[in-house]
Tab-separated table of C-alpha atoms in Angstrom:
chain	number	residue	atom	x	y	z
A	3	MET	CA	85.713	65.112	68.574
A	4	LYS	CA	85.030	65.698	72.451
A	5	ARG	CA	83.752	69.101	71.530
A	6	PHE	CA	81.479	67.522	68.819
A	7	PHE	CA	80.073	65.065	71.454
A	8	LYS	CA	79.640	67.622	74.061
A	9	VAL	CA	77.510	69.782	71.519
A	10	ILE	CA	75.421	66.543	70.853
A	11	PHE	CA	74.757	65.893	74.448
A	12	PHE	CA	73.672	69.371	75.496
A	13	CYS	CA	71.370	69.553	72.205
A	14	PHE	CA	69.792	66.187	73.426
A	15	LEU	CA	69.503	67.526	77.144
A	16	ALA	CA	67.905	70.908	75.651
A	17	LEU	CA	65.260	68.681	73.557
A	18	PHE	CA	64.551	66.680	76.597
A	19	VAL	CA	63.995	69.732	78.812
A	20	LEU	CA	61.637	71.335	76.183
A	21	CYS	CA	59.733	68.308	75.754
A	22	GLY	CA	59.397	67.812	79.563
A	23	CYS	CA	58.124	71.535	79.708
A	24	LYS	CA	55.455	71.064	77.034
A	25	LYS	CA	54.385	67.841	78.548
A	26	ASN	CA	53.746	69.802	81.749
A	27	LYS	CA	52.130	72.772	80.161
A	28	ASN	CA	49.748	70.571	78.405
A	29	SER	CA	48.832	68.498	81.579
A	30	LYS	CA	47.503	71.729	83.229
A	31	LYS	CA	43.846	72.333	83.394
A	32	THR	CA	42.392	74.235	80.474
A	33	VAL	CA	39.293	76.444	79.994
A	34	GLU	CA	36.799	75.751	77.043
A	35	ILE	CA	35.967	79.123	75.386
A	36	GLU	CA	32.944	79.532	73.227
A	37	ASP	CA	32.326	81.863	70.452
A	38	ILE	CA	29.694	84.360	71.682
A	39	LEU	CA	28.756	85.388	68.262
A	40	PRO	CA	28.561	82.690	65.753
A	41	LYS	CA	28.426	83.535	62.039
A	42	GLU	CA	24.659	83.028	61.988
A	43	ALA	CA	24.039	85.637	64.515
A	44	GLY	CA	24.886	88.352	61.962
A	45	GLN	CA	25.585	92.094	62.804
A	46	THR	CA	22.159	92.373	64.719
A	47	ALA	CA	23.540	91.038	68.136
A	48	HIS	CA	26.550	93.397	68.130
A	49	LYS	CA	27.564	96.763	66.826
A	50	TRP	CA	30.850	98.660	66.303
A	51	PHE	CA	31.460	102.401	66.825
A	52	TYR	CA	34.464	104.790	66.476
A	53	PHE	CA	35.137	108.136	67.891
A	54	LEU	CA	35.056	111.270	65.843
A	55	ALA	CA	36.179	114.696	67.031
A	56	ASP	CA	32.814	115.587	68.264
A	57	GLY	CA	31.228	112.200	69.321
A	58	PHE	CA	31.010	108.662	68.000
A	59	ALA	CA	29.458	106.820	64.918
A	60	GLN	CA	28.776	103.379	63.762
A	61	ILE	CA	30.922	101.319	61.411
A	62	ASP	CA	30.898	97.763	60.009
A	63	LYS	CA	34.525	96.882	61.228
A	64	PRO	CA	37.118	98.832	63.205
A	65	ARG	CA	39.753	98.540	60.608
A	66	ASN	CA	37.368	100.712	58.262
A	67	ALA	CA	37.168	103.691	60.701
A	68	PRO	CA	38.856	106.654	59.288
A	69	PHE	CA	42.631	106.967	60.202
A	70	SER	CA	43.383	110.547	61.629
A	71	GLY	CA	46.898	109.992	62.559
A	72	SER	CA	49.030	108.120	65.122
A	73	ILE	CA	48.673	110.244	68.445
A	74	PRO	CA	50.206	109.503	71.960
A	75	TYR	CA	47.713	107.728	74.154
A	76	THR	CA	47.583	110.908	76.326
A	77	GLU	CA	46.307	113.112	73.716
A	78	ALA	CA	44.253	110.380	71.712
A	79	LEU	CA	40.413	110.147	71.381
A	80	ARG	CA	39.998	106.923	73.388
A	81	ILE	CA	38.373	105.178	76.396
A	82	SER	CA	40.808	105.825	79.138
A	83	ALA	CA	38.541	104.495	81.875
A	84	ALA	CA	35.216	102.582	82.649
A	85	ASN	CA	33.189	101.155	85.376
A	86	ASN	CA	29.503	100.445	86.480
A	87	ALA	CA	27.719	102.206	89.005
A	88	ALA	CA	26.949	100.464	92.138
A	89	GLY	CA	23.132	100.978	92.335
A	90	SER	CA	20.301	99.751	90.569
A	91	ASN	CA	19.267	102.629	88.498
A	92	GLY	CA	16.240	101.497	86.644
A	93	PRO	CA	14.702	98.377	84.643
A	94	PHE	CA	18.117	98.002	82.737
A	95	GLY	CA	19.997	97.644	85.999
A	96	ASN	CA	23.373	99.309	86.717
A	97	LYS	CA	24.167	102.550	84.704
A	98	ALA	CA	27.626	102.623	83.436
A	99	PHE	CA	30.026	105.238	82.366
A	100	ALA	CA	33.294	105.589	80.517
A	101	LEU	CA	35.810	108.478	79.976
A	102	VAL	CA	36.478	109.489	76.490
A	103	ASN	CA	39.874	111.157	76.692
A	104	ARG	CA	39.614	114.809	74.923
A	105	LEU	CA	35.960	114.518	74.496
A	106	GLY	CA	33.486	113.748	77.492
A	107	VAL	CA	31.694	111.107	79.301
A	108	LEU	CA	30.007	108.182	77.665
A	109	CYS	CA	26.685	107.113	79.648
A	110	PHE	CA	25.290	103.580	79.213
A	111	GLU	CA	21.740	102.547	80.263
A	112	GLY	CA	20.955	99.419	78.786
A	113	ASP	CA	21.077	99.669	75.165
A	114	THR	CA	20.838	103.538	75.227
A	115	ILE	CA	24.062	105.389	74.671
A	116	SER	CA	24.650	109.059	75.083
A	117	ILE	CA	27.688	111.216	75.516
A	118	ALA	CA	28.207	114.366	77.717
A	119	LYS	CA	31.000	116.496	76.085
A	120	ASP	CA	32.632	119.426	77.734
A	121	VAL	CA	35.224	121.386	75.692
A	122	ALA	CA	36.351	123.549	78.601
A	123	ILE	CA	37.525	120.522	80.664
A	124	PHE	CA	38.326	117.808	78.133
A	125	SER	CA	39.812	119.468	75.055
A	126	GLU	CA	43.378	120.287	76.129
A	127	ARG	CA	43.589	117.742	79.078
A	128	THR	CA	44.271	114.062	79.641
A	129	ALA	CA	41.154	112.386	81.589
A	130	GLY	CA	41.423	109.216	83.482
A	131	ASN	CA	41.452	107.409	86.804
A	132	MET	CA	37.588	107.090	87.355
A	133	VAL	CA	36.158	106.233	90.875
A	134	PHE	CA	32.915	106.703	92.630
A	135	ILE	CA	31.857	108.854	95.669
A	136	ASP	CA	28.166	107.966	96.674
A	137	ASP	CA	27.954	106.358	93.177
A	138	GLU	CA	28.742	109.643	91.604
A	139	VAL	CA	31.571	109.572	88.927
A	140	VAL	CA	34.789	111.415	89.871
A	141	PHE	CA	37.897	111.566	87.677
A	142	SER	CA	41.110	113.419	87.177
A	143	VAL	CA	42.494	115.375	84.453
A	144	TYR	CA	46.221	116.721	83.924
A	145	LYS	CA	48.365	118.050	81.112
A	146	SER	CA	51.193	115.866	79.780
A	147	ALA	CA	54.629	117.543	79.903
A	148	PHE	CA	55.696	115.372	77.184
A	149	PHE	CA	53.029	115.646	74.665
A	150	ASN	CA	50.873	118.785	75.183
A	151	ASP	CA	52.143	122.107	73.991
A	152	THR	CA	49.574	123.993	75.762
A	153	ILE	CA	51.208	123.383	79.126
A	154	ASP	CA	53.879	125.849	78.085
A	155	SER	CA	51.438	128.892	77.679
A	156	GLU	CA	52.205	131.527	79.940
A	157	LEU	CA	48.268	132.154	80.587
A	158	TYR	CA	48.127	128.706	81.637
A	159	LYS	CA	51.212	128.817	83.845
A	160	LYS	CA	49.945	131.973	85.676
A	161	ASN	CA	46.351	130.921	86.088
A	162	PRO	CA	46.337	128.327	89.209
A	163	LEU	CA	42.586	127.760	88.613
A	164	GLU	CA	43.429	126.319	85.132
A	165	HIS	CA	45.470	123.573	86.664
A	166	LEU	CA	42.557	121.102	87.341
A	167	PHE	CA	42.867	117.881	89.117
A	168	LEU	CA	39.413	116.341	90.376
A	169	ILE	CA	36.259	116.572	88.350
A	170	HIS	CA	32.633	115.432	89.290
A	171	PHE	CA	30.327	114.348	86.737
A	172	ASP	CA	26.864	115.010	87.545
A	173	ASP	CA	24.725	112.255	85.566
A	174	THR	CA	21.358	114.290	86.074
A	175	SER	CA	22.540	117.488	84.464
A	176	LYS	CA	25.337	115.564	82.371
A	177	ILE	CA	27.769	118.397	83.434
A	178	SER	CA	31.328	118.008	84.712
A	179	TYR	CA	32.232	120.260	87.789
A	180	PRO	CA	35.783	120.807	89.149
A	181	LEU	CA	36.281	119.739	92.668
A	182	LEU	CA	39.863	120.304	93.371
A	183	ASN	CA	42.788	121.931	91.404
A	184	CYS	CA	46.752	121.587	92.050
A	185	ALA	CA	46.626	124.865	93.989
A	186	ASN	CA	44.414	123.190	96.628
A	187	LEU	CA	47.038	120.714	97.252
A	188	THR	CA	50.369	122.501	96.820
A	189	SER	CA	52.045	126.139	97.009
A	190	GLU	CA	54.362	125.211	94.138
A	191	ASN	CA	53.380	126.925	90.935
A	192	ASP	CA	53.102	125.191	87.537
A	193	SER	CA	52.162	121.757	89.114
A	194	GLU	CA	50.154	118.891	87.569
A	195	VAL	CA	48.788	116.039	89.570
A	196	THR	CA	49.813	113.172	87.226
A	197	ASP	CA	48.330	110.279	89.105
A	198	PHE	CA	46.459	109.355	92.109
A	199	PHE	CA	45.252	106.242	94.099
A	200	TRP	CA	42.159	106.410	96.342
A	201	ASP	CA	41.795	103.675	98.791
A	202	GLY	CA	38.379	104.786	100.191
A	203	THR	CA	39.844	106.950	102.638
A	204	ASN	CA	42.891	108.491	101.735
A	205	TRP	CA	43.903	110.088	98.484
A	206	PHE	CA	47.557	109.426	97.396
A	207	CYS	CA	48.898	111.964	94.632
A	208	SER	CA	51.965	112.398	92.683
A	209	LEU	CA	52.613	116.043	91.716
A	210	LYS	CA	54.932	116.979	88.798
A	211	ARG	CA	56.252	120.554	88.777
A	212	MET	CA	57.073	121.705	85.401
A	213	ALA	CA	60.745	122.481	84.308
A	214	GLY	CA	61.897	125.814	85.669
A	215	PRO	CA	64.793	127.975	84.501
A	216	ASP	CA	67.424	125.332	85.559
A	217	GLY	CA	65.436	122.931	83.137
A	218	ARG	CA	64.759	120.405	85.884
A	219	THR	CA	61.239	118.842	86.522
A	220	ALA	CA	60.418	118.177	90.370
A	221	PHE	CA	58.344	115.482	91.807
A	222	SER	CA	56.557	115.554	94.936
A	223	TYR	CA	53.879	113.220	96.706
A	224	ILE	CA	51.092	114.133	99.197
A	225	LYS	CA	48.168	112.296	100.687
A	226	PHE	CA	44.977	113.813	101.837
A	227	HIS	CA	41.511	113.143	103.094
A	228	PRO	CA	38.396	115.350	102.932
A	229	MET	CA	37.082	116.809	106.274
A	230	GLY	CA	33.660	116.599	105.008
A	231	GLN	CA	31.751	115.645	101.869
A	232	LEU	CA	34.310	116.155	98.918
A	233	LEU	CA	31.463	116.435	96.423
A	234	SER	CA	30.302	119.564	97.855
A	235	VAL	CA	33.633	121.544	97.527
A	236	SER	CA	35.025	123.445	94.716
A	237	PRO	CA	38.503	124.710	93.890
A	238	VAL	CA	37.410	128.126	95.664
A	239	SER	CA	35.986	126.669	98.931
A	240	ALA	CA	38.431	123.519	99.190
A	241	GLY	CA	41.025	125.520	101.360
A	242	ASP	CA	39.849	124.406	104.710
A	243	ALA	CA	38.075	121.283	103.508
A	244	LEU	CA	41.250	118.993	103.025
A	245	ALA	CA	43.649	117.501	105.646
A	246	ILE	CA	46.851	117.486	103.820
A	247	GLN	CA	49.912	115.470	104.665
A	248	SER	CA	53.471	115.235	102.904
A	249	SER	CA	54.142	111.758	101.510
A	250	ASP	CA	57.131	110.175	99.648
A	251	VAL	CA	57.684	108.142	96.598
A	252	ASN	CA	57.595	104.859	98.624
A	253	GLU	CA	54.320	105.443	100.172
A	254	PHE	CA	52.871	106.476	96.691
A	255	ARG	CA	54.361	103.367	95.243
A	256	ASN	CA	53.189	101.048	97.650
A	257	ALA	CA	49.740	102.299	97.317
A	258	MET	CA	50.063	102.026	93.622
A	259	SER	CA	51.721	98.749	93.687
A	260	VAL	CA	51.041	95.657	91.581
A	261	ARG	CA	50.172	92.704	93.849
A	262	ASP	CA	50.728	88.946	93.410
A	263	TYR	CA	47.513	87.306	91.886
A	264	SER	CA	47.275	85.159	94.856
A	265	LYS	CA	45.935	88.423	96.899
A	266	ALA	CA	43.346	89.042	94.210
A	267	PRO	CA	39.575	88.841	95.312
A	268	GLU	CA	38.212	85.437	95.843
A	269	ARG	CA	35.417	85.991	93.390
A	270	ILE	CA	37.887	86.795	90.629
A	271	LYS	CA	40.256	83.788	91.526
A	272	LYS	CA	37.373	81.618	91.365
A	273	MET	CA	35.971	82.862	88.198
A	274	LEU	CA	39.421	82.564	86.528
A	275	ALA	CA	40.265	79.149	88.066
A	276	GLY	CA	42.081	76.937	85.406
A	277	PHE	CA	42.726	79.653	83.115
A	278	ALA	CA	44.888	81.432	85.561
A	279	ASP	CA	46.793	78.155	85.729
A	280	THR	CA	48.445	78.479	82.439
A	281	VAL	CA	48.210	82.122	81.257
A	282	PRO	CA	50.308	85.008	82.518
A	283	PHE	CA	48.189	88.280	82.713
A	284	ILE	CA	48.251	91.481	84.398
A	285	ILE	CA	44.549	92.318	85.667
A	286	GLU	CA	43.040	95.515	86.942
A	287	VAL	CA	40.119	94.644	89.192
A	288	LYS	CA	37.473	97.287	89.904
A	289	SER	CA	34.447	97.226	92.265
A	290	ALA	CA	31.376	98.732	90.822
A	291	GLY	CA	30.749	102.177	92.326
A	292	GLY	CA	34.103	101.789	94.057
A	293	SER	CA	37.316	103.533	94.699
A	294	SER	CA	40.688	103.027	92.866
A	295	PRO	CA	41.116	99.715	91.144
A	296	ARG	CA	43.766	97.177	92.350
A	297	ILE	CA	46.122	95.428	89.823
A	298	TYR	CA	47.381	91.909	90.166
A	299	GLU	CA	50.119	90.149	88.239
A	300	ASN	CA	49.576	86.405	87.506
A	301	LEU	CA	52.794	84.623	86.502
A	302	PRO	CA	52.588	80.757	86.315
A	303	GLN	CA	55.668	78.955	87.145
A	304	GLY	CA	57.820	78.273	84.218
A	305	THR	CA	55.875	80.292	81.789
A	306	PHE	CA	57.627	82.336	78.930
A	307	GLU	CA	54.749	83.733	77.179
A	308	GLN	CA	53.950	87.350	77.001
A	309	GLU	CA	51.590	88.668	79.797
A	310	LEU	CA	48.063	89.630	78.665
A	311	ASN	CA	46.174	92.695	79.775
A	312	ALA	CA	42.822	92.456	81.316
A	313	LYS	CA	40.258	94.287	83.119
A	314	ALA	CA	37.626	92.995	85.722
A	315	ILE	CA	34.527	94.334	87.495
A	316	ILE	CA	32.853	92.980	90.614
A	317	SER	CA	29.309	93.786	90.951
A	318	GLN	CA	26.607	92.826	93.391
A	319	SER	CA	25.155	90.054	91.217
A	320	TRP	CA	27.830	89.294	88.475
A	321	SER	CA	31.468	89.446	88.101
A	322	ALA	CA	33.288	89.717	84.652
A	323	ALA	CA	36.769	89.819	83.368
A	324	LEU	CA	37.804	90.968	79.650
A	325	PHE	CA	41.094	90.134	78.409
A	326	GLU	CA	42.824	92.158	75.431
A	327	ASP	CA	42.405	89.284	73.053
A	328	GLY	CA	38.737	89.261	73.531
A	329	THR	CA	38.243	86.472	76.059
A	330	LEU	CA	35.423	87.288	78.511
A	331	PHE	CA	34.664	85.619	81.612
A	332	LEU	CA	31.448	86.157	83.245
A	333	GLU	CA	29.742	84.597	86.541
A	334	GLY	CA	26.529	85.309	88.232
A	335	ALA	CA	23.345	86.836	86.886
A	336	LEU	CA	22.836	89.896	84.862
A	337	PRO	CA	19.828	92.084	85.909
A	338	GLY	CA	16.404	90.302	85.398
A	339	LYS	CA	18.066	87.115	84.062
A	340	HIS	CA	18.949	83.693	85.849
A	341	ILE	CA	22.386	82.779	87.222
A	342	LEU	CA	24.531	81.286	84.405
A	343	ARG	CA	25.169	77.586	84.772
A	344	GLY	CA	24.324	77.361	88.433
A	345	GLY	CA	27.045	80.005	89.427
A	346	LYS	CA	29.759	78.427	87.268
A	347	ALA	CA	32.023	80.763	85.216
A	348	VAL	CA	31.127	81.054	81.678
A	349	ALA	CA	34.215	81.847	79.126
A	350	VAL	CA	33.197	83.302	75.592
A	351	ARG	CA	35.144	85.039	73.024
A	352	LEU	CA	34.260	88.293	71.492
A	353	PRO	CA	34.789	88.993	67.737
A	354	LYS	CA	38.289	88.723	66.838
A	355	LEU	CA	40.133	91.969	66.128
A	356	ASP	CA	42.701	92.545	63.241
A	357	LYS	CA	46.320	92.405	64.263
A	358	GLY	CA	47.461	95.573	66.017
A	359	TYR	CA	43.943	96.027	67.792
A	360	VAL	CA	43.090	95.184	71.219
A	361	TYR	CA	40.186	95.211	73.748
A	362	SER	CA	41.238	97.525	76.418
A	363	ASP	CA	38.077	98.140	78.757
A	364	PHE	CA	34.456	97.219	79.236
A	365	VAL	CA	31.297	97.722	81.092
A	366	ILE	CA	28.021	95.799	81.318
A	367	SER	CA	24.598	97.694	81.637
A	368	GLY	CA	21.549	95.683	81.862
A	369	THR	CA	22.274	92.954	79.386
A	370	VAL	CA	24.583	94.729	76.974
A	371	LEU	CA	28.307	94.711	77.108
A	372	TYR	CA	30.190	97.700	75.850
A	373	ALA	CA	33.866	96.894	75.244
A	374	ALA	CA	36.413	99.480	74.225
A	375	TRP	CA	38.885	98.685	71.207
A	376	GLU	CA	41.974	100.458	70.020
A	377	GLU	CA	44.438	100.201	67.388
A	378	THR	CA	47.870	100.567	69.261
A	379	ASP	CA	51.442	101.383	67.863
A	380	PHE	CA	53.617	101.319	70.959
A	381	TYR	CA	52.574	104.519	73.038
A	382	LYS	CA	50.265	105.714	70.128
A	383	ILE	CA	46.690	105.181	69.254
A	384	ASN	CA	45.776	105.123	65.706
A	385	ARG	CA	42.098	104.414	65.852
A	386	SER	CA	39.763	103.611	68.716
A	387	GLY	CA	36.068	103.030	69.569
A	388	PHE	CA	33.879	100.667	71.377
A	389	LEU	CA	31.805	97.400	70.576
A	390	SER	CA	28.159	96.718	71.879
A	391	VAL	CA	27.016	93.303	72.402
A	392	ASP	CA	23.502	92.316	73.312
A	393	LEU	CA	24.164	89.287	75.785
A	394	ASP	CA	20.357	88.533	76.241
A	395	SER	CA	20.258	87.396	72.404
A	396	THR	CA	23.682	85.794	72.413
A	397	LEU	CA	25.084	84.585	75.704
A	398	TYR	CA	21.759	83.924	77.620
A	399	SER	CA	20.141	82.453	74.457
A	400	ARG	CA	22.835	79.750	74.156
A	401	ILE	CA	23.933	79.161	77.785
A	402	ARG	CA	21.872	77.687	80.523
């Protein structure tokens, strides 16, 4: 009998705690989110695109894009990085760019979309880590030892010039040029720079050496800074152009570390005020035309919800953040437009994706939003593409 009453007591206590938690959660400040594309807007205000082996094409809905197989994210056709340039490049405002893994560079100029393909650089490598040097696009490439069989080729192993690292995309010529390869950073053969962080001065790099005869894979870490203009070097001329120092895993992890959301830029915290009180998320914050993004983690006290992934861009006249469920925050003024709601943040919802799909990144060029979408399956990608939304005819026509 004692045991029975003890069970009843603890059940009552648990119910009391849960009710109390629910009450506290509901008492927190909430954010009103508007639908950016009401049904009457039709398909004229937004367009869906999916990736082909040689480009992209329009589709009515993401789920209707052809299924080409479930592929590890390092090898899949997908937008792997995106950001805005800093400067105003014309009547449409900032240009914007996105890396399409295994394909090339997407260029956005207002409502004009083009793609600069490069088979030699992209077809057998994983591309990512977009940054800007003097408002010029720079990114990295490598080969994955887990999913890329071409890394075992003897011709590849024996040719140090093939182990590319940093690439410069020249927007004028629409050509991608190698700046550095792994041999410029280490004397160890069969190495790949699998990741880096650039803080605006120093480049922190993680190098992975392929398994040797003993079957072991070795990791090493270096940091470097160019002695002159990095955009002017090449893998052949870079030997004396870099000041290289040995580093270690702790210094690399510190540079790459996820920081508490309280340390995020004030413009981001102000824009997400209220929303950040209730929702756990991890957000990657980029500066338009800037160096490597910083990642911040928001964990409200007492929350047990799964974290949402988000990307944010801070530009000169506007800031925006896009969450994987399609929630978009925007503050400031887009090129040629008035300041939204007197400087207060606007929260809207992009078209809802089917289960298993997420929004993964975004840019804004002029008054057009481009949002990457993916159908994910753990570490694999089934389908991918991007959405374009005319913010002038949707957001600005409805919100003052």
